[in-house]
Amino acid sequence: MWVPLAVLAILATFGGFVGVGPAFKFITGSEHPGGKLNIVNWLDPLIWNPATHGFGTEASEEVVKHEATESPVPGHGAESVAANPYGNTGFNLAESVEHRIGPFLTEWLFIIISLVVAGFGMLMGVVFYLKKPYLPDIWARRLAPLYTASYHKYWVDELYGYLFTRRTMDLSRGVYAFDSRILDGLVNGAAALTRLSSQIVGLFDKYVVDGIVNMIANFVGEIMSRVFRASQTGFAPNYALVMVLGLVIAVAIFFSGDILSALKGFLAIHF
Amino acid sequence: MEEVVNKISHLLSIITWLPALGAIIILVFFKKDRADQIKKFTTGWFGLTFAVSLFLCGYDKSMGGMQFLEDHQWIPVIGARYQMGVDGVAVLLIVLTTLLGVLASLSSWKYIQKREKEYYVLLLLLQAAVVGVFSSMDLFLFYLFFEVSLVPMYFLIGIWGGERRLYAAIKFFLYTLVGSVVMLLGILKMYFLTMDANLTSKVAKGTIDLLAGNSAASDLVQRTVSLAAGNPAGATGTFNIVYMQSLGSVLPMGTMQVLLFLAFALGFAIKVPMFPFHTWLPDAHVEAPTAGSVILAGILLKLGTYGFFRFNLPMFPKASFDESYFGSFGVRNVMIWLSLIGIIYGALAAMYFVVKKDGDVKKLVAYSSVSSMGIVMLGLFALNPNGVNGAVLHMINHGIYSAALFLLVGIIYERRHTRIVSEFGGLSNVMPAYATIFLAMAMTAIGLPLLCVFISEFLSMRGAFEASPWWAGWAALGIILNAGYMLWLYQRMFFGNIDNPKNEGLEDLSGREYAYMIPLVILSLWIGVYPKSFMDFTASPVNAVVRQVRPDYPVPGMIKPGTEVPERAAR
């Protein structure tokens, strides 16, 4: 189990060098944070800054030229490009210290403070758990309420679990219910509606449209055929009669216009 | 290198039709019962296509624009031509497609146990259709490939899918078809607009140059237009995509442009899928075979986002950037808010499958895709270089990690024939290599720095932040939720002791499984550490699109010296 821990310890020790300040210029060979080991500006070549017309923190030649001539480029504040890329963030301890003692000492000062704090913690660990292992119990009894609170991490996890984790889970259930019932219900509903209307159309087609077709067929087949069958008597005079009737009808249709106008004239004279 | 590559004639046609040729070879020369030969041949053929498609990396990045041009007469009566050409975005998507083709076919060797011949034929045909979509420079040709790509997928889900495969297949097909039919109306209207002399006379040559990106492509566009106008059988319109995009710059803002935007947007939004048009996706993913899910998530969803990038933004620039058409809000706001809802909603819905006892991992990954595609749409409609670059890169990254997650779920499904989260636990004890790769991919999905998704999510959100900090804020919430359920899923499946005796004898990854997982892990790291080698491809097309939508925005490499930059542009 100690192997992964050792790997992490080594990484933690040397990982800090990525992005070290100018105090370690002899390693990084640069005034900029990290120098050759720099990952601070790792994504700079990708991020377009419309205010400076350049990628990342660089400014385009055009903006640089404008700054050199002291005339700010219209539309993008040249001052924001200059000294402090993070803007004026109010009181800043490191910055005010830097004003007094200069950047080099400031950096070492903070490095030393961090090392002292870390060293103190290590020392306490050695005293409490290696040299005098009975001490933790005594102090835990003496500061019982504080000990319990810190043992339970001030109940932050419980509070967080109740306030956020549980509520997010509820929300997640709600969202899925909405998705599967309402949204997918709408989709399936649209499908069902289409199927229903297709059924209605199908029934209409079968019984109404096709019904009319069949009705005509039946009419022809059932009724008209009887009429025609009955008319086929085999007697020559009957056929002659039909022929004469046909002739009369044909003449009537052919001269229908004349007949109608004659009729109109007759009616106009006599009534 | 670039000089040589651009001289290979018909490279795009070769890449498009090579898989179809492979399908024909299988149909003609292979017997149905020689499944072993068929799968080896198919995988090899996909490998060959991938190798050929790598020639596209010779795309001249400094020149930009549409390259590898092809132009042949096709249907002169309506002015549709067989025109192919790709920009850097399409190059990346095509190479991703051909790569995923190899991986998908390799992953099917054991999974598919029936009708192998038909299966591999359909897989090849699907790739032909998808590559065709990305390489078309003619809208008619595009639409043809776009529709044809549905058919193989329909059969892949419908024949080799799970229990409810028919329901899922029909839902997938019909839902997508509804959208694309509406889009067809929009395409027809655009076609008739290319014949409208009032508009066409206003199109500036500079716009065509900007969108075509280089002089060869620009010449092709102008030649196409004059050919269409001088057609001996009567003047026709043209379906040339670049010309339609140029037309967008003079299309007046109004109801017609908004309607056209919505017609195209519906077709693509269903494909993406955006909230609330996403419900076909979980069903299709759950029922599809592993390779089907891989292609569906990795490639087919990108047809939608690619459509927004290629058509909606440049063709309807005023509608895309509109913030006032519906009174207090505009088309852009609608798209942004649907994306934001999609991001959070997709993440919450995905979380449900870890919250509930018998959640399906595949459904979880499907909903996480909804969330992820929301980020792509957010980046696109941020409408600045960072956002659009991030969105385009996120298309590729989502193709990598969602494909990988589906492949991983497929691996465990082959061993256990279940995908229920609660069936697993402590898998890292028996399958350490599988657990490692799963972790790498889960971390990619979360957006861990030095892995690919970090870059694209960061850029998308950076772009969204430039437009409005609120948008980026809501998107960040969704990303946190994504991390939440992914870590939780990983904990429940891999950590702790094995409490289900069925998991005790599980075998770790085989050589074949390593072979199709490792490339994706490498890609994820590569893009995560040095994204520039990919972003160089997308820079010039992305800048052209942003410039087309926002002519006054200071775009990289396109700032005219001495021009005043308006206040609004710098926000």
PDB file of C-alpha atoms in Angstrom, chain B residues 132-350:
ATOM      1  CA  GLY B 132     -20.678  11.276 -47.561  1.00  0.00           C
ATOM      2  CA  VAL B 133     -22.549  13.667 -45.256  1.00  0.00           C
ATOM      3  CA  PHE B 134     -19.337  15.246 -44.034  1.00  0.00           C
ATOM      4  CA  SER B 135     -17.750  15.579 -47.457  1.00  0.00           C
ATOM      5  CA  SER B 136     -20.703  16.924 -49.472  1.00  0.00           C
ATOM      6  CA  MET B 137     -20.440  20.438 -50.770  1.00  0.00           C
ATOM      7  CA  ASP B 138     -23.821  20.201 -52.469  1.00  0.00           C
ATOM      8  CA  LEU B 139     -26.885  20.421 -50.259  1.00  0.00           C
ATOM      9  CA  PHE B 140     -28.855  17.943 -52.349  1.00  0.00           C
ATOM     10  CA  LEU B 141     -26.051  15.401 -52.086  1.00  0.00           C
ATOM     11  CA  PHE B 142     -25.801  16.151 -48.371  1.00  0.00           C
ATOM     12  CA  TYR B 143     -29.482  15.517 -47.832  1.00  0.00           C
ATOM     13  CA  LEU B 144     -29.290  12.270 -49.753  1.00  0.00           C
ATOM     14  CA  PHE B 145     -26.469  10.931 -47.580  1.00  0.00           C
ATOM     15  CA  PHE B 146     -28.135  12.352 -44.462  1.00  0.00           C
ATOM     16  CA  GLU B 147     -31.291  10.354 -45.126  1.00  0.00           C
ATOM     17  CA  VAL B 148     -29.528   7.227 -46.362  1.00  0.00           C
ATOM     18  CA  SER B 149     -27.510   7.048 -43.150  1.00  0.00           C
ATOM     19  CA  LEU B 150     -30.759   6.300 -41.302  1.00  0.00           C
ATOM     20  CA  VAL B 151     -31.383   3.049 -43.109  1.00  0.00           C
ATOM     21  CA  PRO B 152     -28.376   0.937 -42.047  1.00  0.00           C
ATOM     22  CA  MET B 153     -28.765   2.187 -38.483  1.00  0.00           C
ATOM     23  CA  TYR B 154     -32.443   1.246 -38.536  1.00  0.00           C
ATOM     24  CA  PHE B 155     -31.537  -2.319 -39.438  1.00  0.00           C
ATOM     25  CA  LEU B 156     -28.607  -2.473 -37.003  1.00  0.00           C
ATOM     26  CA  ILE B 157     -30.932  -1.609 -34.135  1.00  0.00           C
ATOM     27  CA  GLY B 158     -33.914  -3.527 -35.470  1.00  0.00           C
ATOM     28  CA  ILE B 159     -32.144  -6.846 -36.125  1.00  0.00           C
ATOM     29  CA  TRP B 160     -29.244  -7.075 -33.675  1.00  0.00           C
ATOM     30  CA  GLY B 161     -30.797  -5.026 -30.864  1.00  0.00           C
ATOM     31  CA  GLY B 162     -32.154  -5.962 -27.459  1.00  0.00           C
ATOM     32  CA  GLU B 163     -35.682  -6.883 -26.421  1.00  0.00           C
ATOM     33  CA  ARG B 164     -37.530  -3.751 -27.509  1.00  0.00           C
ATOM     34  CA  ARG B 165     -35.451  -3.349 -30.659  1.00  0.00           C
ATOM     35  CA  LEU B 166     -38.329  -2.857 -33.058  1.00  0.00           C
ATOM     36  CA  TYR B 167     -39.885  -0.103 -30.970  1.00  0.00           C
ATOM     37  CA  ALA B 168     -36.527   1.637 -30.657  1.00  0.00           C
ATOM     38  CA  ALA B 169     -35.640   1.248 -34.324  1.00  0.00           C
ATOM     39  CA  ILE B 170     -38.954   2.607 -35.586  1.00  0.00           C
ATOM     40  CA  LYS B 171     -38.879   5.450 -33.065  1.00  0.00           C
ATOM     41  CA  PHE B 172     -35.353   6.375 -34.142  1.00  0.00           C
ATOM     42  CA  PHE B 173     -36.233   6.265 -37.818  1.00  0.00           C
ATOM     43  CA  LEU B 174     -39.544   8.118 -37.675  1.00  0.00           C
ATOM     44  CA  TYR B 175     -38.445  10.770 -35.215  1.00  0.00           C
ATOM     45  CA  THR B 176     -35.389  11.641 -37.276  1.00  0.00           C
ATOM     46  CA  LEU B 177     -37.381  11.515 -40.480  1.00  0.00           C
ATOM     47  CA  VAL B 178     -39.932  14.025 -39.169  1.00  0.00           C
ATOM     48  CA  GLY B 179     -37.163  16.515 -38.571  1.00  0.00           C
ATOM     49  CA  SER B 180     -35.431  15.988 -41.860  1.00  0.00           C
ATOM     50  CA  VAL B 181     -38.629  16.284 -43.881  1.00  0.00           C
ATOM     51  CA  VAL B 182     -39.227  19.705 -42.364  1.00  0.00           C
ATOM     52  CA  MET B 183     -35.625  20.477 -43.222  1.00  0.00           C
ATOM     53  CA  LEU B 184     -36.294  19.414 -46.800  1.00  0.00           C
ATOM     54  CA  LEU B 185     -38.899  22.185 -47.017  1.00  0.00           C
ATOM     55  CA  GLY B 186     -36.244  24.631 -45.861  1.00  0.00           C
ATOM     56  CA  ILE B 187     -33.782  23.249 -48.416  1.00  0.00           C
ATOM     57  CA  LEU B 188     -36.302  23.752 -51.211  1.00  0.00           C
ATOM     58  CA  LYS B 189     -36.949  27.331 -50.135  1.00  0.00           C
ATOM     59  CA  MET B 190     -33.227  28.018 -50.044  1.00  0.00           C
ATOM     60  CA  TYR B 191     -32.909  26.503 -53.513  1.00  0.00           C
ATOM     61  CA  PHE B 192     -35.553  28.845 -54.878  1.00  0.00           C
ATOM     62  CA  LEU B 193     -33.868  31.769 -53.152  1.00  0.00           C
ATOM     63  CA  THR B 194     -30.694  31.044 -55.148  1.00  0.00           C
ATOM     64  CA  MET B 195     -32.769  31.917 -58.221  1.00  0.00           C
ATOM     65  CA  ASP B 196     -34.050  35.167 -56.734  1.00  0.00           C
ATOM     66  CA  ALA B 197     -32.218  37.866 -58.670  1.00  0.00           C
ATOM     67  CA  ASN B 198     -33.016  40.491 -56.013  1.00  0.00           C
ATOM     68  CA  LEU B 199     -30.930  38.562 -53.516  1.00  0.00           C
ATOM     69  CA  THR B 200     -28.264  37.002 -55.694  1.00  0.00           C
ATOM     70  CA  SER B 201     -27.267  40.337 -57.187  1.00  0.00           C
ATOM     71  CA  LYS B 202     -26.384  41.550 -53.688  1.00  0.00           C
ATOM     72  CA  VAL B 203     -24.048  38.671 -52.789  1.00  0.00           C
ATOM     73  CA  ALA B 204     -20.564  40.131 -52.479  1.00  0.00           C
ATOM     74  CA  LYS B 205     -17.611  38.254 -53.877  1.00  0.00           C
ATOM     75  CA  GLY B 206     -15.854  38.925 -50.568  1.00  0.00           C
ATOM     76  CA  THR B 207     -18.459  36.851 -48.735  1.00  0.00           C
ATOM     77  CA  ILE B 208     -17.941  33.906 -51.060  1.00  0.00           C
ATOM     78  CA  ASP B 209     -14.187  34.247 -50.648  1.00  0.00           C
ATOM     79  CA  LEU B 210     -14.545  34.322 -46.869  1.00  0.00           C
ATOM     80  CA  LEU B 211     -16.729  31.222 -46.689  1.00  0.00           C
ATOM     81  CA  ALA B 212     -14.971  29.231 -49.396  1.00  0.00           C
ATOM     82  CA  GLY B 213     -11.740  30.099 -47.616  1.00  0.00           C
ATOM     83  CA  ASN B 214      -9.379  29.836 -50.592  1.00  0.00           C
ATOM     84  CA  SER B 215      -9.306  30.895 -54.213  1.00  0.00           C
ATOM     85  CA  ALA B 216      -9.769  27.406 -55.703  1.00  0.00           C
ATOM     86  CA  ALA B 217     -12.945  26.823 -53.722  1.00  0.00           C
ATOM     87  CA  SER B 218     -14.184  30.327 -54.418  1.00  0.00           C
ATOM     88  CA  ASP B 219     -13.655  29.796 -58.151  1.00  0.00           C
ATOM     89  CA  LEU B 220     -15.573  26.532 -57.937  1.00  0.00           C
ATOM     90  CA  VAL B 221     -18.521  28.266 -56.287  1.00  0.00           C
ATOM     91  CA  GLN B 222     -18.652  31.040 -58.853  1.00  0.00           C
ATOM     92  CA  ARG B 223     -18.304  28.573 -61.707  1.00  0.00           C
ATOM     93  CA  THR B 224     -21.201  26.569 -60.279  1.00  0.00           C
ATOM     94  CA  VAL B 225     -23.388  29.636 -60.071  1.00  0.00           C
ATOM     95  CA  SER B 226     -22.667  30.719 -63.626  1.00  0.00           C
ATOM     96  CA  LEU B 227     -23.195  27.157 -64.880  1.00  0.00           C
ATOM     97  CA  ALA B 228     -26.592  27.051 -63.171  1.00  0.00           C
ATOM     98  CA  ALA B 229     -27.591  30.406 -64.630  1.00  0.00           C
ATOM     99  CA  GLY B 230     -26.402  29.459 -68.104  1.00  0.00           C
ATOM    100  CA  ASN B 231     -27.997  26.018 -68.187  1.00  0.00           C
ATOM    101  CA  PRO B 232     -28.996  25.379 -71.855  1.00  0.00           C
ATOM    102  CA  ALA B 233     -32.303  23.827 -70.728  1.00  0.00           C
ATOM    103  CA  GLY B 234     -33.233  26.948 -68.769  1.00  0.00           C
ATOM    104  CA  ALA B 235     -31.633  28.620 -65.750  1.00  0.00           C
ATOM    105  CA  THR B 236     -31.719  26.670 -62.529  1.00  0.00           C
ATOM    106  CA  GLY B 237     -30.861  27.412 -58.938  1.00  0.00           C
ATOM    107  CA  THR B 238     -27.899  25.805 -57.244  1.00  0.00           C
ATOM    108  CA  PHE B 239     -27.510  23.585 -54.207  1.00  0.00           C
ATOM    109  CA  ASN B 240     -23.899  24.614 -53.628  1.00  0.00           C
ATOM    110  CA  ILE B 241     -23.528  24.892 -49.860  1.00  0.00           C
ATOM    111  CA  VAL B 242     -20.976  27.685 -49.854  1.00  0.00           C
ATOM    112  CA  TYR B 243     -23.129  29.750 -52.182  1.00  0.00           C
ATOM    113  CA  MET B 244     -26.180  29.227 -49.990  1.00  0.00           C
ATOM    114  CA  GLN B 245     -24.096  30.325 -47.006  1.00  0.00           C
ATOM    115  CA  SER B 246     -23.036  33.467 -48.857  1.00  0.00           C
ATOM    116  CA  LEU B 247     -26.662  34.119 -49.677  1.00  0.00           C
ATOM    117  CA  GLY B 248     -27.284  34.148 -45.932  1.00  0.00           C
ATOM    118  CA  SER B 249     -25.347  37.372 -45.572  1.00  0.00           C
ATOM    119  CA  VAL B 250     -27.871  39.250 -47.725  1.00  0.00           C
ATOM    120  CA  LEU B 251     -31.000  37.397 -46.581  1.00  0.00           C
ATOM    121  CA  PRO B 252     -33.086  40.036 -44.791  1.00  0.00           C
ATOM    122  CA  MET B 253     -33.916  39.376 -41.172  1.00  0.00           C
ATOM    123  CA  GLY B 254     -37.584  38.651 -40.740  1.00  0.00           C
ATOM    124  CA  THR B 255     -40.132  35.899 -40.455  1.00  0.00           C
ATOM    125  CA  MET B 256     -38.798  34.092 -43.520  1.00  0.00           C
ATOM    126  CA  GLN B 257     -35.268  33.840 -42.170  1.00  0.00           C
ATOM    127  CA  VAL B 258     -36.523  32.759 -38.740  1.00  0.00           C
ATOM    128  CA  LEU B 259     -38.774  30.118 -40.307  1.00  0.00           C
ATOM    129  CA  LEU B 260     -35.924  28.817 -42.442  1.00  0.00           C
ATOM    130  CA  PHE B 261     -33.682  28.727 -39.395  1.00  0.00           C
ATOM    131  CA  LEU B 262     -36.289  26.776 -37.453  1.00  0.00           C
ATOM    132  CA  ALA B 263     -36.870  24.348 -40.331  1.00  0.00           C
ATOM    133  CA  PHE B 264     -33.189  23.461 -40.467  1.00  0.00           C
ATOM    134  CA  ALA B 265     -32.876  23.629 -36.683  1.00  0.00           C
ATOM    135  CA  LEU B 266     -35.673  21.097 -36.146  1.00  0.00           C
ATOM    136  CA  GLY B 267     -33.983  18.575 -38.411  1.00  0.00           C
ATOM    137  CA  PHE B 268     -30.652  18.975 -36.687  1.00  0.00           C
ATOM    138  CA  ALA B 269     -31.986  19.452 -33.142  1.00  0.00           C
ATOM    139  CA  ILE B 270     -33.639  16.046 -33.283  1.00  0.00           C
ATOM    140  CA  LYS B 271     -30.406  14.545 -34.519  1.00  0.00           C
ATOM    141  CA  VAL B 272     -28.220  16.265 -31.875  1.00  0.00           C
ATOM    142  CA  PRO B 273     -30.492  15.647 -29.814  1.00  0.00           C
ATOM    143  CA  MET B 274     -31.457  18.820 -28.008  1.00  0.00           C
ATOM    144  CA  PHE B 275     -33.942  18.959 -25.173  1.00  0.00           C
ATOM    145  CA  PRO B 276     -36.921  18.294 -25.652  1.00  0.00           C
ATOM    146  CA  PHE B 277     -36.362  16.194 -28.782  1.00  0.00           C
ATOM    147  CA  HIS B 278     -34.061  13.657 -27.160  1.00  0.00           C
ATOM    148  CA  THR B 279     -36.325  10.822 -26.067  1.00  0.00           C
ATOM    149  CA  TRP B 280     -35.471   8.611 -29.009  1.00  0.00           C
ATOM    150  CA  LEU B 281     -31.833   8.538 -27.934  1.00  0.00           C
ATOM    151  CA  PRO B 282     -31.968   6.504 -24.692  1.00  0.00           C
ATOM    152  CA  ASP B 283     -34.221   3.945 -26.347  1.00  0.00           C
ATOM    153  CA  ALA B 284     -32.045   3.639 -29.428  1.00  0.00           C
ATOM    154  CA  HIS B 285     -28.866   3.341 -27.341  1.00  0.00           C
ATOM    155  CA  VAL B 286     -30.231   0.789 -24.928  1.00  0.00           C
ATOM    156  CA  GLU B 287     -31.492  -1.464 -27.695  1.00  0.00           C
ATOM    157  CA  ALA B 288     -28.669  -1.016 -30.198  1.00  0.00           C
ATOM    158  CA  PRO B 289     -25.780  -3.495 -30.287  1.00  0.00           C
ATOM    159  CA  THR B 290     -22.483  -2.131 -28.927  1.00  0.00           C
ATOM    160  CA  ALA B 291     -21.093  -1.118 -32.305  1.00  0.00           C
ATOM    161  CA  GLY B 292     -24.409   0.550 -33.129  1.00  0.00           C
ATOM    162  CA  SER B 293     -24.231   2.628 -29.962  1.00  0.00           C
ATOM    163  CA  VAL B 294     -20.631   3.522 -30.713  1.00  0.00           C
ATOM    164  CA  ILE B 295     -21.436   4.822 -34.181  1.00  0.00           C
ATOM    165  CA  LEU B 296     -24.666   6.434 -33.008  1.00  0.00           C
ATOM    166  CA  ALA B 297     -23.078   8.371 -30.157  1.00  0.00           C
ATOM    167  CA  GLY B 298     -19.705   8.878 -31.762  1.00  0.00           C
ATOM    168  CA  ILE B 299     -20.778   9.928 -35.231  1.00  0.00           C
ATOM    169  CA  LEU B 300     -24.499  10.210 -35.910  1.00  0.00           C
ATOM    170  CA  LEU B 301     -25.114  12.765 -33.163  1.00  0.00           C
ATOM    171  CA  LYS B 302     -22.388  14.883 -34.722  1.00  0.00           C
ATOM    172  CA  LEU B 303     -24.406  15.073 -37.928  1.00  0.00           C
ATOM    173  CA  GLY B 304     -26.740  17.340 -35.981  1.00  0.00           C
ATOM    174  CA  THR B 305     -24.160  19.629 -34.428  1.00  0.00           C
ATOM    175  CA  TYR B 306     -22.166  19.651 -37.661  1.00  0.00           C
ATOM    176  CA  GLY B 307     -25.384  20.696 -39.408  1.00  0.00           C
ATOM    177  CA  PHE B 308     -25.778  23.655 -37.058  1.00  0.00           C
ATOM    178  CA  PHE B 309     -22.178  24.641 -37.652  1.00  0.00           C
ATOM    179  CA  ARG B 310     -22.289  24.159 -41.424  1.00  0.00           C
ATOM    180  CA  PHE B 311     -25.805  25.393 -42.217  1.00  0.00           C
ATOM    181  CA  ASN B 312     -27.697  27.214 -39.491  1.00  0.00           C
ATOM    182  CA  LEU B 313     -24.973  29.613 -38.410  1.00  0.00           C
ATOM    183  CA  PRO B 314     -23.595  30.733 -41.791  1.00  0.00           C
ATOM    184  CA  MET B 315     -26.833  30.439 -43.782  1.00  0.00           C
ATOM    185  CA  PHE B 316     -29.011  32.349 -41.309  1.00  0.00           C
ATOM    186  CA  PRO B 317     -26.512  34.610 -39.558  1.00  0.00           C
ATOM    187  CA  LYS B 318     -29.018  37.231 -38.504  1.00  0.00           C
ATOM    188  CA  ALA B 319     -31.442  34.708 -37.058  1.00  0.00           C
ATOM    189  CA  SER B 320     -28.566  32.891 -35.309  1.00  0.00           C
ATOM    190  CA  PHE B 321     -27.499  36.067 -33.553  1.00  0.00           C
ATOM    191  CA  ASP B 322     -31.039  37.353 -33.051  1.00  0.00           C
ATOM    192  CA  GLU B 323     -32.048  38.351 -29.546  1.00  0.00           C
ATOM    193  CA  SER B 324     -35.260  40.251 -30.121  1.00  0.00           C
ATOM    194  CA  TYR B 325     -37.473  38.492 -32.683  1.00  0.00           C
ATOM    195  CA  PHE B 326     -39.969  37.180 -30.125  1.00  0.00           C
ATOM    196  CA  GLY B 327     -40.101  40.470 -28.249  1.00  0.00           C
ATOM    197  CA  SER B 328     -37.925  40.212 -25.176  1.00  0.00           C
ATOM    198  CA  PHE B 329     -35.948  37.256 -26.480  1.00  0.00           C
ATOM    199  CA  GLY B 330     -34.800  35.917 -29.818  1.00  0.00           C
ATOM    200  CA  VAL B 331     -33.859  32.786 -31.695  1.00  0.00           C
ATOM    201  CA  ARG B 332     -30.397  32.702 -30.155  1.00  0.00           C
ATOM    202  CA  ASN B 333     -31.833  32.822 -26.641  1.00  0.00           C
ATOM    203  CA  VAL B 334     -34.124  29.916 -27.449  1.00  0.00           C
ATOM    204  CA  MET B 335     -31.195  27.830 -28.645  1.00  0.00           C
ATOM    205  CA  ILE B 336     -29.040  28.808 -25.667  1.00  0.00           C
ATOM    206  CA  TRP B 337     -31.713  28.029 -23.090  1.00  0.00           C
ATOM    207  CA  LEU B 338     -32.591  24.722 -24.696  1.00  0.00           C
ATOM    208  CA  SER B 339     -28.874  23.870 -24.559  1.00  0.00           C
ATOM    209  CA  LEU B 340     -28.606  24.891 -20.920  1.00  0.00           C
ATOM    210  CA  ILE B 341     -31.703  22.931 -19.964  1.00  0.00           C
ATOM    211  CA  GLY B 342     -30.280  19.995 -21.910  1.00  0.00           C
ATOM    212  CA  ILE B 343     -26.985  20.169 -20.018  1.00  0.00           C
ATOM    213  CA  ILE B 344     -28.554  20.120 -16.561  1.00  0.00           C
ATOM    214  CA  TYR B 345     -31.540  17.962 -17.456  1.00  0.00           C
ATOM    215  CA  GLY B 346     -29.404  15.342 -19.183  1.00  0.00           C
ATOM    216  CA  ALA B 347     -27.055  15.178 -16.225  1.00  0.00           C
ATOM    217  CA  LEU B 348     -29.916  14.810 -13.728  1.00  0.00           C
ATOM    218  CA  ALA B 349     -31.640  12.172 -15.831  1.00  0.00           C
ATOM    219  CA  ALA B 350     -28.347  10.276 -16.137  1.00  0.00           C
TER     220      ALA B 350
END
